[in-house]
PDB file of C-alpha atoms in Angstrom:
ATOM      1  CA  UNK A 973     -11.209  55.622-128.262  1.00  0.00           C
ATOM      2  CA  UNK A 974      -7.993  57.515-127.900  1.00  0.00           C
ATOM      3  CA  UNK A 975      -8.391  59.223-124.589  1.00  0.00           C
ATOM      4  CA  UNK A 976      -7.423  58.467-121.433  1.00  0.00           C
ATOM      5  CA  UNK A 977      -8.354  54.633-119.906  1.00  0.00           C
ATOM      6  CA  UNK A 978      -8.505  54.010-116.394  1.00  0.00           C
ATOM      7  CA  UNK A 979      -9.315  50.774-115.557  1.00  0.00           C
ATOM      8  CA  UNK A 980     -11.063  50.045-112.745  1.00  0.00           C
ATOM      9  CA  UNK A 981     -14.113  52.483-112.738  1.00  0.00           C
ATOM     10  CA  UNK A 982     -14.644  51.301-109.410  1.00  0.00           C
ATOM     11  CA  UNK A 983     -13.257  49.675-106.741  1.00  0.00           C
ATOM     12  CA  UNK A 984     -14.609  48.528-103.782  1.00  0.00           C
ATOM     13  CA  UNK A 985     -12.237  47.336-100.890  1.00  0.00           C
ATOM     14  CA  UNK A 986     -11.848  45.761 -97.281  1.00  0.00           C
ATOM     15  CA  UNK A 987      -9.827  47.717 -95.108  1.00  0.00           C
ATOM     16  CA  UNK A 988      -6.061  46.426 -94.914  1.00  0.00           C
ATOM     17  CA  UNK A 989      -6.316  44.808 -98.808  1.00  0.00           C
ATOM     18  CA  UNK A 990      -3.999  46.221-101.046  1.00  0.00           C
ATOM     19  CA  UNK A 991      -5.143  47.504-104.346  1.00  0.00           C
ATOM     20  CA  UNK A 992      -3.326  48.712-108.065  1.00  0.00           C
ATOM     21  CA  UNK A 993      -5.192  51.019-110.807  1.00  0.00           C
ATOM     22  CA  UNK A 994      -3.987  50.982-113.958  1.00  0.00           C
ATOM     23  CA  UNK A 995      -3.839  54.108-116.532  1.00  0.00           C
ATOM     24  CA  UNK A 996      -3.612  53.825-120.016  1.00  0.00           C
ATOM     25  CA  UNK A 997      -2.419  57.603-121.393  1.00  0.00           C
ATOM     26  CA  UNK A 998      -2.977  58.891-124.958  1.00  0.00           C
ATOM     27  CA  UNK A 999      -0.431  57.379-127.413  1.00  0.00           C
ATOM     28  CA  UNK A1000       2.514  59.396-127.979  1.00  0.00           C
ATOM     29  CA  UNK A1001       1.825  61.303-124.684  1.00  0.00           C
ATOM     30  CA  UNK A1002       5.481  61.758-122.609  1.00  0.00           C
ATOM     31  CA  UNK A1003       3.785  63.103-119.257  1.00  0.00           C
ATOM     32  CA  UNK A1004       1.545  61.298-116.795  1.00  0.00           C
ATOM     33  CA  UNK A1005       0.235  62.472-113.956  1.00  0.00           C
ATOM     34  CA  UNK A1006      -1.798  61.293-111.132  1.00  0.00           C
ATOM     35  CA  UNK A1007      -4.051  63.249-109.036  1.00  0.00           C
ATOM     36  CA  UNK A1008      -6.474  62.075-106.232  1.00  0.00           C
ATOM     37  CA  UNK A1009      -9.958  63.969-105.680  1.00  0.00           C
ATOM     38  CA  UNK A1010     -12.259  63.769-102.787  1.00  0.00           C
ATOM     39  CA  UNK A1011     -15.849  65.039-102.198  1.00  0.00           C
ATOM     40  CA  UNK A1012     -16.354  68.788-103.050  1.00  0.00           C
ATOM     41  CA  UNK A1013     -12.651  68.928-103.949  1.00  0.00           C
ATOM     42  CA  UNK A1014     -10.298  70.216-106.656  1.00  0.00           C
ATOM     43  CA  UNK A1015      -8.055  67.344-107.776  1.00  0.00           C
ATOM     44  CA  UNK A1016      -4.990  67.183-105.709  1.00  0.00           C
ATOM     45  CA  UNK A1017      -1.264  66.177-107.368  1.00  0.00           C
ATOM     46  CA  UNK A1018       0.123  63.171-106.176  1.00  0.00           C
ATOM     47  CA  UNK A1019       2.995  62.261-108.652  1.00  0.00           C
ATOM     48  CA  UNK A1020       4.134  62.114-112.231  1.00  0.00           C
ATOM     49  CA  UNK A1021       6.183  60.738-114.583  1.00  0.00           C
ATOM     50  CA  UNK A1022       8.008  62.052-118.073  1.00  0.00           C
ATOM     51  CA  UNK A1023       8.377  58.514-119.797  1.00  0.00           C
ATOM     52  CA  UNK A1024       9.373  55.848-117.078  1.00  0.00           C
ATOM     53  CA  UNK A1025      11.175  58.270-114.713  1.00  0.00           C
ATOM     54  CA  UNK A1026       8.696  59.278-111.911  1.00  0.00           C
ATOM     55  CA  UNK A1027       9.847  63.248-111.320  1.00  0.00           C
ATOM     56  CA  UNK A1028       7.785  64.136-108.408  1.00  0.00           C
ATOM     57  CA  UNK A1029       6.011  62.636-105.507  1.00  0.00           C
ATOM     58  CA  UNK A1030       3.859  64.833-103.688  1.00  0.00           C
ATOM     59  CA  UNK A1031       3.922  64.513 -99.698  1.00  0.00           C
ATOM     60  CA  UNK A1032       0.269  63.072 -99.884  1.00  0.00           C
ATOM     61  CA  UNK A1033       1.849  60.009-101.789  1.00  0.00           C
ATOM     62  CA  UNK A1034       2.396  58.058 -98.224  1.00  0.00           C
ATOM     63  CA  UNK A1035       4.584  54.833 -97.959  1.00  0.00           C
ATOM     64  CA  UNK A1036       1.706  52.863 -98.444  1.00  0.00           C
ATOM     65  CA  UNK A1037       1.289  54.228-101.957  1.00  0.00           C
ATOM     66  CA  UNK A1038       3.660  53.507-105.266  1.00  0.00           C
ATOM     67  CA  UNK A1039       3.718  54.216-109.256  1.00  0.00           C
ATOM     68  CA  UNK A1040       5.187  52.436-111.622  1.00  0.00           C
ATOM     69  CA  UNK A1041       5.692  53.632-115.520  1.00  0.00           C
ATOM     70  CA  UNK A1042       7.816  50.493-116.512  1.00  0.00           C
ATOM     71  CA  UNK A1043       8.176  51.036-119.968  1.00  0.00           C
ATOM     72  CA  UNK A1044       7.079  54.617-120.723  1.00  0.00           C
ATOM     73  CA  UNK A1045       3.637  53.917-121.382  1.00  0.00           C
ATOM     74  CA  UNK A1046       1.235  52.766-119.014  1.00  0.00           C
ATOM     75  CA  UNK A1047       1.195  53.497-114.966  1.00  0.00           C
ATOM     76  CA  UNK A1048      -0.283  51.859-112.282  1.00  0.00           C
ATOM     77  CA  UNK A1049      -0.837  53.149-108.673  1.00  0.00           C
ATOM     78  CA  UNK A1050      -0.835  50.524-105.664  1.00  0.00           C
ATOM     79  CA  UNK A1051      -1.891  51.132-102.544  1.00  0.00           C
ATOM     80  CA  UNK A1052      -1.233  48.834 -99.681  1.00  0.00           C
ATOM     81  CA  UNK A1053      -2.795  48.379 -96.685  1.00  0.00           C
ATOM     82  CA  UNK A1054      -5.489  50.733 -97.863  1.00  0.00           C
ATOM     83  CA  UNK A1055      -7.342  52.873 -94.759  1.00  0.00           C
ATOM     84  CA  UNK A1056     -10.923  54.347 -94.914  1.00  0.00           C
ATOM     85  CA  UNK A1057      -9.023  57.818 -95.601  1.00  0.00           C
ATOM     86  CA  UNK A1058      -8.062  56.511 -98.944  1.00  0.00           C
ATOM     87  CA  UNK A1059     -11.553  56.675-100.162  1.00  0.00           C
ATOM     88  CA  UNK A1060     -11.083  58.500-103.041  1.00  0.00           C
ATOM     89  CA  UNK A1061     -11.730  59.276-106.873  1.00  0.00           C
ATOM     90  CA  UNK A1062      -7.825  58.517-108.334  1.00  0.00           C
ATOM     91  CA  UNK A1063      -7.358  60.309-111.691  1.00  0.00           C
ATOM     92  CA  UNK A1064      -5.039  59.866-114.249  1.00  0.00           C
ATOM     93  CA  UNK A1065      -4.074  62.478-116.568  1.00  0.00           C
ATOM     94  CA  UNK A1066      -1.262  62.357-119.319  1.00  0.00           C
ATOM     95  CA  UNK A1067       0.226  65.518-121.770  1.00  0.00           C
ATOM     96  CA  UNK A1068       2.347  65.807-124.442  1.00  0.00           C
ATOM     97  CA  UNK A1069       4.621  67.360-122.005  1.00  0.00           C
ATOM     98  CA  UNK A1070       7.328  68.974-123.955  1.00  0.00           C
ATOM     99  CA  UNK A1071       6.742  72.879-122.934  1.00  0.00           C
ATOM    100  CA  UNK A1072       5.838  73.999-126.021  1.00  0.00           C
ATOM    101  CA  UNK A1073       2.450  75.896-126.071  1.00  0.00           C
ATOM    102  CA  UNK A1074      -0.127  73.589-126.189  1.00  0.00           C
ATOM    103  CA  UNK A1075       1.561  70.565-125.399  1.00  0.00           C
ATOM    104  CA  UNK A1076       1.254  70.928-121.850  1.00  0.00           C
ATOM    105  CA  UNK A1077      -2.453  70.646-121.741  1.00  0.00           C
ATOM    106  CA  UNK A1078      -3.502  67.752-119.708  1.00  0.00           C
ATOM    107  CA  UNK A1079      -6.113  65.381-120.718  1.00  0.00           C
ATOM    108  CA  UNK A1080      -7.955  63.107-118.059  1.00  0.00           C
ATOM    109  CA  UNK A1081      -9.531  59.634-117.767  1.00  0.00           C
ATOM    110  CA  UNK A1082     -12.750  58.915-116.608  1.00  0.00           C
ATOM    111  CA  UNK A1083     -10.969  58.313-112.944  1.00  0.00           C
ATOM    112  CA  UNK A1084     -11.085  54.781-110.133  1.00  0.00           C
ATOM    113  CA  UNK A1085     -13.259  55.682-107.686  1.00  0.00           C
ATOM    114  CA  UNK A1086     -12.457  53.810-104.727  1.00  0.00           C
ATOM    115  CA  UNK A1087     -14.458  53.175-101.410  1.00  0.00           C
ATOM    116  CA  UNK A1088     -12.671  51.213 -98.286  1.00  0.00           C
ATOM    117  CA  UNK A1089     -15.075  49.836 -96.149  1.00  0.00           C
TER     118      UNK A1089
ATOM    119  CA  UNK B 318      -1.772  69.945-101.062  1.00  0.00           C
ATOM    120  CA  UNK B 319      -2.249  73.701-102.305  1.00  0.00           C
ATOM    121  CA  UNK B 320      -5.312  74.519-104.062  1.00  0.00           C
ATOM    122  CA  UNK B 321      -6.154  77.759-105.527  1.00  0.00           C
ATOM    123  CA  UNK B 322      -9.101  79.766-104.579  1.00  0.00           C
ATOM    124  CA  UNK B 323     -12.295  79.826-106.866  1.00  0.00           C
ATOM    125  CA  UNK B 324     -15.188  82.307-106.588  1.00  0.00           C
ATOM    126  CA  UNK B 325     -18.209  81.789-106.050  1.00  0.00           C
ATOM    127  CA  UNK B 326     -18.343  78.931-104.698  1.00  0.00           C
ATOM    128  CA  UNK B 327     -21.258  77.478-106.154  1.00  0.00           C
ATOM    129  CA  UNK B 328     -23.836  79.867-108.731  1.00  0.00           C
ATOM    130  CA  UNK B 329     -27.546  79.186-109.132  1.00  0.00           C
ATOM    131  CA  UNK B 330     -28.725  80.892-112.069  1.00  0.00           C
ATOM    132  CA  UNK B 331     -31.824  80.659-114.721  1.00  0.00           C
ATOM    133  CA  UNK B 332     -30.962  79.042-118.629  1.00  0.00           C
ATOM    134  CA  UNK B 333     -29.860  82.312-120.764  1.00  0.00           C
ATOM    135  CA  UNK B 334     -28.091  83.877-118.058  1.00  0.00           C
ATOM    136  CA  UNK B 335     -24.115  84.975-118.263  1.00  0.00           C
ATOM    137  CA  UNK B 336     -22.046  83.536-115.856  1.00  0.00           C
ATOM    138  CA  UNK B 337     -18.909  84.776-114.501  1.00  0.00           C
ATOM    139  CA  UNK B 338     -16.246  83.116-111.957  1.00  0.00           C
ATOM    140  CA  UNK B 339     -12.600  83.624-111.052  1.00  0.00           C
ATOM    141  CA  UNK B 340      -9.598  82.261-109.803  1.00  0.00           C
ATOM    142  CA  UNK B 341      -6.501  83.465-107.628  1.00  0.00           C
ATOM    143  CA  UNK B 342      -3.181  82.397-106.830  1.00  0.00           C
ATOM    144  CA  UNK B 343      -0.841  83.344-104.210  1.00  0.00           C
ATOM    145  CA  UNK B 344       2.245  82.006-106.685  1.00  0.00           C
ATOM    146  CA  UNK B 345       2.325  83.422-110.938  1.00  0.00           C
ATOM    147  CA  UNK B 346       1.602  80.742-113.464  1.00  0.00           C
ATOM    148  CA  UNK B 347       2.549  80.866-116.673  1.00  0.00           C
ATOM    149  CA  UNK B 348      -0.446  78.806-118.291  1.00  0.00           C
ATOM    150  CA  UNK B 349      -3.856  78.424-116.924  1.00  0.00           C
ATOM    151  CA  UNK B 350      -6.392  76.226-118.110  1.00  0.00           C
ATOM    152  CA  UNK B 351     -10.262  75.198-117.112  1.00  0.00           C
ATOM    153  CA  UNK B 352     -12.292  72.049-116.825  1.00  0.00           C
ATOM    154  CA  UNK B 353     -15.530  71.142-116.388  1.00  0.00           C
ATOM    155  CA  UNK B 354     -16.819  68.122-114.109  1.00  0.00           C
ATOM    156  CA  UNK B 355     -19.652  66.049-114.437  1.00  0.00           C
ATOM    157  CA  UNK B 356     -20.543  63.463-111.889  1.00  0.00           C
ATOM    158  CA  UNK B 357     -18.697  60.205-111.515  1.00  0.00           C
ATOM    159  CA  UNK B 358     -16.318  61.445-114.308  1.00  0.00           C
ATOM    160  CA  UNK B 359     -12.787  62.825-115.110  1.00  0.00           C
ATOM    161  CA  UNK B 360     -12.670  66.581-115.688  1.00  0.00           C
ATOM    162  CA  UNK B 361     -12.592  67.700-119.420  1.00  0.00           C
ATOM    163  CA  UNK B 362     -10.297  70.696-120.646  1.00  0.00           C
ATOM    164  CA  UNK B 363     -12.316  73.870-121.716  1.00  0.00           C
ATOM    165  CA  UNK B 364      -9.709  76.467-122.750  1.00  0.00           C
ATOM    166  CA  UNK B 365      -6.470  77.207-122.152  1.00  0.00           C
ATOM    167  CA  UNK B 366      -4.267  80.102-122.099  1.00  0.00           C
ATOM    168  CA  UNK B 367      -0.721  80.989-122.725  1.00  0.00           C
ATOM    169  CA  UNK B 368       0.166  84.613-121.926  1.00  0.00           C
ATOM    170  CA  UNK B 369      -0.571  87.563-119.182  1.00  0.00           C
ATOM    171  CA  UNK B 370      -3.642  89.770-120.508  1.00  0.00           C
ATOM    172  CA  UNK B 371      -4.650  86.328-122.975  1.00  0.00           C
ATOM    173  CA  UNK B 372      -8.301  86.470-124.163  1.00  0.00           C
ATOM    174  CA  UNK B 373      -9.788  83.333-125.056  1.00  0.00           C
ATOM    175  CA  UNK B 374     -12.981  81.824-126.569  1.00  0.00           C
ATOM    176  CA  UNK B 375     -14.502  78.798-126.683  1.00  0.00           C
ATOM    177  CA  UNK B 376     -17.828  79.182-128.409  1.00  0.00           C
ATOM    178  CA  UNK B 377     -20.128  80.515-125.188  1.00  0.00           C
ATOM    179  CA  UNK B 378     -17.207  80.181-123.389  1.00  0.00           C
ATOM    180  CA  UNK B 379     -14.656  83.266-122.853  1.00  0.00           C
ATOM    181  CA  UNK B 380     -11.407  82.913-120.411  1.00  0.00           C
ATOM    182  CA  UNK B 381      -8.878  85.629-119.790  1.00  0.00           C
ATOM    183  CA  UNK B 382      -5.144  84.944-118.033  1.00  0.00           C
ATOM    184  CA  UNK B 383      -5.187  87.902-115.641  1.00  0.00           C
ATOM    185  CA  UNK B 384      -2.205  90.401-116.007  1.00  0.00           C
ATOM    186  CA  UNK B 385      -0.742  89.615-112.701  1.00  0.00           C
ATOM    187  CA  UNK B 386      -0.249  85.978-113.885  1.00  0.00           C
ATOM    188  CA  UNK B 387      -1.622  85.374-110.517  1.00  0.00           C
ATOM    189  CA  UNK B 388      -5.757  84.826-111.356  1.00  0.00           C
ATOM    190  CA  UNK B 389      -7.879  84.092-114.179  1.00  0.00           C
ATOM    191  CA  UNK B 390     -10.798  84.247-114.902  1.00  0.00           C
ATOM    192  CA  UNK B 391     -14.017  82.587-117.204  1.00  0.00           C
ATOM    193  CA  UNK B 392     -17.651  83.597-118.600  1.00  0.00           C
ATOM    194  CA  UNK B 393     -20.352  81.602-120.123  1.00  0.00           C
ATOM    195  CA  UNK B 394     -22.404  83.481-122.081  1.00  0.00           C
ATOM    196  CA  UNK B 395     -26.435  82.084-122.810  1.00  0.00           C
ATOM    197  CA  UNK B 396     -25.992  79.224-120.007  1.00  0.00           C
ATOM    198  CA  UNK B 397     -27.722  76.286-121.414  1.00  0.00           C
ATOM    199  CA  UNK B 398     -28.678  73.239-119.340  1.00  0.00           C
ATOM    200  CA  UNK B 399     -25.750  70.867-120.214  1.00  0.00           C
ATOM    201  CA  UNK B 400     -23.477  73.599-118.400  1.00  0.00           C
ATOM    202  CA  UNK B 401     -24.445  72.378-115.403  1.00  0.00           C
ATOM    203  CA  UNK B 402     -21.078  71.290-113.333  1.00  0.00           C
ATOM    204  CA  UNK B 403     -18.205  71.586-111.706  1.00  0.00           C
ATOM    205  CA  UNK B 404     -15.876  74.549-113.267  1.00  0.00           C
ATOM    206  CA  UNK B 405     -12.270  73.794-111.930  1.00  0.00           C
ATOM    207  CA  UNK B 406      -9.063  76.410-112.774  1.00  0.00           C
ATOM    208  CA  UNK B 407      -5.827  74.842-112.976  1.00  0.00           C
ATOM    209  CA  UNK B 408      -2.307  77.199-112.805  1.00  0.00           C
ATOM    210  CA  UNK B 409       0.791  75.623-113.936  1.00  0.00           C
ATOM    211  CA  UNK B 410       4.384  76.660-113.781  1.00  0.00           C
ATOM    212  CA  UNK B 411       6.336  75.962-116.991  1.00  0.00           C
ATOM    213  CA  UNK B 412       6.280  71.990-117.469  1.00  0.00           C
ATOM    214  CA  UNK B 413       5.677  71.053-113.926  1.00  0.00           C
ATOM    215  CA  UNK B 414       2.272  69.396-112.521  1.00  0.00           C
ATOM    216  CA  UNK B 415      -1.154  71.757-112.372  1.00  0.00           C
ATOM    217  CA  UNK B 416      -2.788  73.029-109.126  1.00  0.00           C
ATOM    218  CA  UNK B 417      -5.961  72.791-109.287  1.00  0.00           C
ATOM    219  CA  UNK B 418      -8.559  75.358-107.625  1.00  0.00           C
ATOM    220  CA  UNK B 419     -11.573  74.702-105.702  1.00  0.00           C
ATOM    221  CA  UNK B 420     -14.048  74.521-107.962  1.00  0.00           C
ATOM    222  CA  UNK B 421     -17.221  76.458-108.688  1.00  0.00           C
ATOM    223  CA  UNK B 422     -20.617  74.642-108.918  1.00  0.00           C
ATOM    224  CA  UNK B 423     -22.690  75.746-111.501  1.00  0.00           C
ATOM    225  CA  UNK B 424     -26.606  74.725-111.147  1.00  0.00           C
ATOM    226  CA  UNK B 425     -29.460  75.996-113.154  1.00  0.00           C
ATOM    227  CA  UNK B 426     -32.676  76.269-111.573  1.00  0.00           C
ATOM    228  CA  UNK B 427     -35.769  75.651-113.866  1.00  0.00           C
TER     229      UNK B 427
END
């Protein structure tokens, strides 16, 4: 399978526990983004990376959350001290990301879905 | 975080029928795309479109980029019961990160 891996599918969680996610994007992709979803929402941006440098960090990314892209290829996404408001589905998307037609298209995982209970 | 508007919100509809929903933006884009959204999973890209006035198919599937560069919009033509979903609209602005709209839910009633 060449798509996108997220890995977990789900997580479940005790308030105050810290958690990561890990993303695996499709090879050669440059751009990664991730976006968190909620119940009868569209997917909202929280940050992304072109290769390891993260480029933008929406204001819903909180101190309690961090993304790493060490070495260009996979991310993960921590959260610490999770609350019940980070209940979630966490998506991971990745693009060629160059600009030129086509290559911006983003392609996403299956997503984490995580409860905190 | 901003999310673009998406009408209707939801469609019930009989198998065969065309469908027809839309997106709009406050801010221009200079791609738009759509996705669909099954349950439990990650949304999958439908078409995507390059240029104000763009006309786009996708077998059934038909998506224009409005002239504005502010709204879009997409048909299904002969809905068939695997359309059933979410349809989201994404709007991005050259390389940067999409915004996603607020989906429309597409259910078929027997």
């Amino acid at each position: 399978d060449t798509g996108v891996s997220q890995d977990p599918r789900h997580k479940i969680t005790k308030r105050g526990q810290n958690v990561t996610f890990r993303c695996d994007p499709i090879s050669e992709h440059n751009r990664l983004y991730w976006y968190r979803q909620t119940l009868g929402q569209g997917p909202e941006f929280l940050t992304y990376f072109q290769n390891e440098a993260q480029l933008e960090k929406s204001r819903l990314l909180s101190d309690r959350f961090s993304a790493e892209r060490p070495k260009g290829s996979f991310s993960t996404l921590e959260i610490q001290r999770t609350e019940q408001g980070d209940s979630a589905m966490y998506l991971c998307a990745s693009s060629l990301g160059t600009g030129r037609r086509g290559n911006t298209e983003a392609f996403f995982g299956q997503g984490t879905r995580l409860t905190v209970v | 975080g901003q999310q673009l508007n998406q009408s209707p919100q939801s469609m019930f509809i009989q198998e065969g029928e065309d469908v027809s929903m839309n997106c709009t933006s406050s801010s221009i884009f200079n791609t738009w795309l759509w996705y669909k959204q099954d349950p439990g999973e990650g949304p999958v890209l439908l078409i995507a479109l390059y240029k104000a006035g763009e006309l786009t198919s996708n077998g059934r599937l038909t998506a224009q980029f409005g002239i504005t560069r502010k709204d879009s919009f997409l048909n299904i033509s002969a809905s068939i019961p695997s359309d059933v979903g979410i349809y989201f609209c994404a709007g991005q602005f050259g390389n940067e990160k999409l915004t996603f709209g607020t989906g429309t839910r597409l259910t078929i009633i027997p």
